[in-house]
Amino acid sequence: MEHFINPSLEVLDESWPNHGDVYIISDDKSDRILNCKKLYRFEYSLSWINLLHKGITKFQKDFPDIEATYLILDDLIPLKPVDELTIEKNESIFKHRKWNFLYYPHYKNGFNYNISINGQQFVQTPQEWPFYSQIGAGLLRLDYLLRLCEYAIDQNLHSPWEFEFIKSNEIHYISSYQWPTVRDGYSKQRYINFKAITFLNNGTFKNLLILYYLKQMPSRVFVFFIQKKNNIKHRLKGS
């Protein structure tokens, strides 16, 4: 879905004017020019986790003075303005407390944000929470992110969903600040998320998503009926 990246970066410039430099890790299936500080492309055959590991390893070699980075999945760029003051405060806390992992949820949740620091609310990710290493939009220490990738590779994990299930002895933190997007971001299982269309203010990007949403309708209908057919078969087999 690289054709969405450049227009989504324009939305990022609007929603987060003081964001840092953008570095993108992707595969070599496309030769598309992306409007970022640096683009890291690796073999298309690599799994998502191997791709991330190679990209972060190369990034760290190129920029050895950078200790932490935001890891943001491409479809989870902020669709509305971020609270930059809150972000800056959290960055300062992250650095001062030497945290490894700070996640910004993009969904409503029932966490008890019982840690208060400089007016900001956090919670330690509960060990029983299945998505202990949840990703989407978060601030991570590079060395720690590499360790998580190496663990995932050793465990023969491949996808971002498998990555999220990684349990760690290190404490992960969740911010009470909700990332300004919709659940699942602007795409869901490679289909445009209609909730994102209704949430967006940016007219140009909204129109682009509407266009692709309509183009994907025949495929959505086909998948819907295939799923229905499989569900009926499953129920008949079980009866």
Tab-separated table of C-alpha atoms in Angstrom:
chain	number	residue	atom	x	y	z
A	1	MET	CA	0.000	0.000	0.000
A	2	GLU	CA	2.940	2.309	-0.671
A	3	HIS	CA	0.807	4.520	-2.921
A	4	PHE	CA	-0.738	5.920	0.285
A	5	ILE	CA	2.520	6.843	1.980
A	6	ASN	CA	3.383	10.158	0.312
A	7	PRO	CA	-0.125	11.632	0.705
A	8	SER	CA	-0.278	10.334	4.279
A	9	LEU	CA	3.030	12.074	5.020
A	10	GLU	CA	1.372	15.319	3.938
A	11	VAL	CA	-1.326	14.621	6.524
A	12	LEU	CA	1.439	13.960	9.076
A	13	ASP	CA	2.936	17.394	8.360
A	14	GLU	CA	-0.454	18.952	9.111
A	15	SER	CA	-1.299	16.888	12.188
A	16	TRP	CA	2.193	16.965	13.738
A	17	PRO	CA	4.043	20.049	12.413
A	18	ASN	CA	7.092	19.518	14.646
A	19	HIS	CA	7.550	15.812	14.060
A	20	GLY	CA	11.090	14.531	13.602
A	21	ASP	CA	12.668	13.238	10.424
A	22	VAL	CA	10.837	10.355	8.781
A	23	TYR	CA	12.689	7.144	7.956
A	24	ILE	CA	10.849	4.370	6.164
A	25	ILE	CA	11.553	0.637	6.146
A	26	SER	CA	9.950	-1.250	3.276
A	27	ASP	CA	10.580	-4.037	0.777
A	28	ASP	CA	11.948	-3.896	-2.761
A	29	LYS	CA	8.747	-4.954	-4.502
A	30	SER	CA	8.294	-1.300	-5.445
A	31	ASP	CA	10.751	1.308	-6.661
A	32	ARG	CA	8.424	4.155	-5.685
A	33	ILE	CA	10.130	7.337	-4.488
A	34	LEU	CA	8.937	8.138	-0.976
A	35	ASN	CA	9.223	11.598	0.567
A	36	CYS	CA	11.245	10.725	3.648
A	37	LYS	CA	14.668	11.495	5.107
A	38	LYS	CA	15.932	8.029	4.191
A	39	LEU	CA	14.365	4.910	2.733
A	40	TYR	CA	15.551	1.409	3.614
A	41	ARG	CA	14.514	-1.301	1.173
A	42	PHE	CA	15.204	-5.002	1.623
A	43	GLU	CA	14.220	-8.234	-0.091
A	44	TYR	CA	10.491	-8.744	-0.635
A	45	SER	CA	10.857	-12.352	0.543
A	46	LEU	CA	11.707	-11.268	4.079
A	47	SER	CA	9.114	-11.541	6.826
A	48	TRP	CA	7.839	-8.361	8.470
A	49	ILE	CA	9.960	-8.971	11.578
A	50	ASN	CA	13.121	-9.685	9.573
A	51	LEU	CA	12.462	-6.563	7.526
A	52	LEU	CA	12.130	-4.480	10.691
A	53	HIS	CA	15.269	-6.003	12.193
A	54	LYS	CA	17.365	-5.302	9.106
A	55	GLY	CA	16.011	-1.770	8.842
A	56	ILE	CA	16.632	-0.847	12.482
A	57	THR	CA	20.110	-2.420	12.373
A	58	LYS	CA	21.048	-0.350	9.314
A	59	PHE	CA	19.423	2.772	10.787
A	60	GLN	CA	21.430	2.420	14.005
A	61	LYS	CA	24.665	2.111	12.030
A	62	ASP	CA	23.807	5.207	10.002
A	63	PHE	CA	22.762	7.255	13.053
A	64	PRO	CA	24.675	5.918	16.088
A	65	ASP	CA	23.815	8.974	18.193
A	66	ILE	CA	20.059	8.325	18.051
A	67	GLU	CA	18.995	6.317	21.097
A	68	ALA	CA	15.222	6.153	20.634
A	69	THR	CA	12.696	6.438	17.850
A	70	TYR	CA	8.998	6.514	17.184
A	71	LEU	CA	7.850	3.313	15.536
A	72	ILE	CA	4.656	4.082	13.628
A	73	LEU	CA	2.953	1.695	11.241
A	74	ASP	CA	2.249	3.436	7.950
A	75	ASP	CA	-1.549	3.359	8.279
A	76	LEU	CA	-1.457	4.714	11.828
A	77	ILE	CA	-0.148	8.198	11.114
A	78	PRO	CA	-2.132	10.740	13.161
A	79	LEU	CA	-5.199	11.752	11.180
A	80	LYS	CA	-5.960	14.755	13.397
A	81	PRO	CA	-3.650	17.175	15.244
A	82	VAL	CA	-1.560	15.626	17.997
A	83	ASP	CA	-1.187	17.329	21.352
A	84	GLU	CA	2.448	18.319	20.880
A	85	LEU	CA	2.828	19.559	24.458
A	86	THR	CA	1.764	16.157	25.790
A	87	ILE	CA	4.085	14.408	23.343
A	88	GLU	CA	7.029	16.572	24.408
A	89	LYS	CA	6.338	15.946	28.104
A	90	ASN	CA	6.145	12.213	27.509
A	91	GLU	CA	9.393	12.253	25.549
A	92	SER	CA	11.088	13.973	28.493
A	93	ILE	CA	9.674	11.425	30.947
A	94	PHE	CA	10.673	8.536	28.676
A	95	LYS	CA	14.237	9.830	28.493
A	96	HIS	CA	14.588	10.793	32.172
A	97	ARG	CA	13.105	7.507	33.463
A	98	LYS	CA	15.129	5.482	30.927
A	99	TRP	CA	12.063	3.639	29.703
A	100	ASN	CA	12.355	1.180	26.825
A	101	PHE	CA	8.806	1.071	25.492
A	102	LEU	CA	5.995	3.654	25.578
A	103	TYR	CA	2.833	2.911	23.632
A	104	TYR	CA	0.117	5.336	22.521
A	105	PRO	CA	-3.199	3.470	22.257
A	106	HIS	CA	-5.409	4.280	19.298
A	107	TYR	CA	-8.512	2.765	20.850
A	108	LYS	CA	-10.641	3.179	23.958
A	109	ASN	CA	-9.571	0.883	26.762
A	110	GLY	CA	-10.177	0.128	30.399
A	111	PHE	CA	-6.620	0.450	31.690
A	112	ASN	CA	-6.180	1.944	35.141
A	113	TYR	CA	-3.706	4.748	34.499
A	114	ASN	CA	-2.292	4.754	38.015
A	115	ILE	CA	1.126	6.309	37.334
A	116	SER	CA	1.185	10.109	37.411
A	117	ILE	CA	4.361	11.942	36.369
A	118	ASN	CA	4.451	15.686	35.720
A	119	GLY	CA	0.728	15.734	35.079
A	120	GLN	CA	0.855	12.830	32.613
A	121	GLN	CA	-0.858	9.492	33.221
A	122	PHE	CA	0.581	6.068	32.423
A	123	VAL	CA	0.134	2.421	33.276
A	124	GLN	CA	2.538	-0.496	33.167
A	125	THR	CA	1.368	-2.960	30.533
A	126	PRO	CA	-0.151	-5.846	32.511
A	127	GLN	CA	1.674	-9.142	31.966
A	128	GLU	CA	-1.700	-10.815	31.415
A	129	TRP	CA	-2.490	-8.377	28.578
A	130	PRO	CA	-2.113	-10.551	25.440
A	131	PHE	CA	-0.662	-7.740	23.310
A	132	TYR	CA	2.205	-6.986	25.670
A	133	SER	CA	4.446	-5.702	22.858
A	134	GLN	CA	1.676	-3.981	20.922
A	135	ILE	CA	2.815	-1.752	18.096
A	136	GLY	CA	1.177	0.965	16.056
A	137	ALA	CA	2.452	4.259	17.410
A	138	GLY	CA	5.003	4.268	20.174
A	139	LEU	CA	8.361	5.447	21.432
A	140	LEU	CA	11.045	2.775	21.751
A	141	ARG	CA	14.702	2.621	22.675
A	142	LEU	CA	16.568	1.297	19.648
A	143	ASP	CA	18.707	-1.245	21.499
A	144	TYR	CA	15.611	-2.696	23.111
A	145	LEU	CA	13.674	-2.814	19.834
A	146	LEU	CA	16.544	-4.768	18.299
A	147	ARG	CA	16.480	-7.211	21.222
A	148	LEU	CA	12.773	-7.778	20.700
A	149	CYS	CA	13.361	-8.402	16.989
A	150	GLU	CA	16.177	-10.847	17.717
A	151	TYR	CA	14.018	-12.708	20.211
A	152	ALA	CA	11.190	-12.880	17.659
A	153	ILE	CA	13.537	-14.250	14.996
A	154	ASP	CA	14.884	-16.877	17.420
A	155	GLN	CA	11.276	-17.898	18.147
A	156	ASN	CA	10.515	-18.157	14.416
A	157	LEU	CA	7.974	-15.340	14.511
A	158	HIS	CA	7.218	-13.490	11.296
A	159	SER	CA	4.294	-11.055	11.420
A	160	PRO	CA	3.552	-7.836	13.308
A	161	TRP	CA	0.675	-9.646	15.042
A	162	GLU	CA	3.051	-12.306	16.356
A	163	PHE	CA	5.405	-9.526	17.472
A	164	GLU	CA	2.634	-8.015	19.598
A	165	PHE	CA	2.287	-11.238	21.606
A	166	ILE	CA	5.930	-11.172	22.756
A	167	LYS	CA	6.192	-11.205	26.553
A	168	SER	CA	9.188	-9.443	28.067
A	169	ASN	CA	10.707	-9.140	31.505
A	170	GLU	CA	11.186	-5.453	30.751
A	171	ILE	CA	8.390	-3.091	31.750
A	172	HIS	CA	6.338	-1.640	28.924
A	173	TYR	CA	4.336	1.533	29.525
A	174	ILE	CA	1.098	2.764	28.004
A	175	SER	CA	0.215	6.448	27.847
A	176	SER	CA	-3.297	7.627	28.646
A	177	TYR	CA	-3.015	9.937	25.645
A	178	GLN	CA	-5.032	8.416	22.811
A	179	TRP	CA	-3.316	8.601	19.425
A	180	PRO	CA	-5.480	10.736	17.102
A	181	THR	CA	-6.685	8.135	14.640
A	182	VAL	CA	-9.317	5.381	14.525
A	183	ARG	CA	-8.983	1.787	15.624
A	184	ASP	CA	-7.004	-0.183	13.003
A	185	GLY	CA	-5.881	3.066	11.316
A	186	TYR	CA	-6.845	3.996	7.778
A	187	SER	CA	-6.534	0.428	6.506
A	188	LYS	CA	-7.849	-2.823	7.908
A	189	GLN	CA	-6.590	-6.097	6.411
A	190	ARG	CA	-5.451	-4.135	3.350
A	191	TYR	CA	-8.894	-2.582	2.880
A	192	ILE	CA	-9.667	1.085	3.480
A	193	ASN	CA	-11.230	1.595	6.898
A	194	PHE	CA	-14.471	3.559	6.491
A	195	LYS	CA	-14.143	4.908	10.042
A	196	ALA	CA	-10.986	6.739	8.958
A	197	ILE	CA	-12.872	8.449	6.133
A	198	THR	CA	-15.448	9.864	8.545
A	199	PHE	CA	-12.729	10.834	11.064
A	200	LEU	CA	-10.457	12.743	8.659
A	201	ASN	CA	-10.414	16.491	8.216
A	202	ASN	CA	-7.914	16.564	5.331
A	203	GLY	CA	-10.061	16.742	2.196
A	204	THR	CA	-7.430	15.544	-0.281
A	205	PHE	CA	-6.531	12.411	1.678
A	206	LYS	CA	-10.196	11.785	2.518
A	207	ASN	CA	-11.065	11.846	-1.194
A	208	LEU	CA	-8.201	9.448	-1.957
A	209	LEU	CA	-9.458	6.990	0.661
A	210	ILE	CA	-13.024	7.290	-0.642
A	211	LEU	CA	-11.826	6.536	-4.174
A	212	TYR	CA	-9.993	3.386	-3.085
A	213	TYR	CA	-12.841	2.372	-0.786
A	214	LEU	CA	-15.186	2.363	-3.781
A	215	LYS	CA	-12.655	0.527	-5.958
A	216	GLN	CA	-12.361	-2.174	-3.324
A	217	MET	CA	-16.113	-2.739	-2.996
A	218	PRO	CA	-16.318	-5.687	-5.474
A	219	SER	CA	-13.458	-7.424	-3.679
A	220	ARG	CA	-15.047	-6.737	-0.282
A	221	VAL	CA	-18.348	-8.249	-1.438
A	222	PHE	CA	-16.579	-11.309	-2.845
A	223	VAL	CA	-14.624	-11.867	0.388
A	224	PHE	CA	-17.806	-11.363	2.434
A	225	PHE	CA	-19.681	-14.111	0.561
A	226	ILE	CA	-16.700	-16.487	0.679
A	227	GLN	CA	-16.537	-16.020	4.455
A	228	LYS	CA	-20.297	-16.589	4.726
A	229	LYS	CA	-19.990	-19.771	2.648
A	230	ASN	CA	-17.133	-21.069	4.793
A	231	ASN	CA	-19.053	-20.276	7.987
A	232	ILE	CA	-22.086	-22.221	6.730
A	233	LYS	CA	-19.879	-25.193	5.806
A	234	HIS	CA	-18.291	-25.080	9.242
A	235	ARG	CA	-21.691	-25.057	10.996
A	236	LEU	CA	-23.023	-27.918	8.850
A	237	LYS	CA	-19.903	-29.963	9.508
A	238	GLY	CA	-20.291	-29.447	13.236
A	239	SER	CA	-23.994	-30.333	13.343
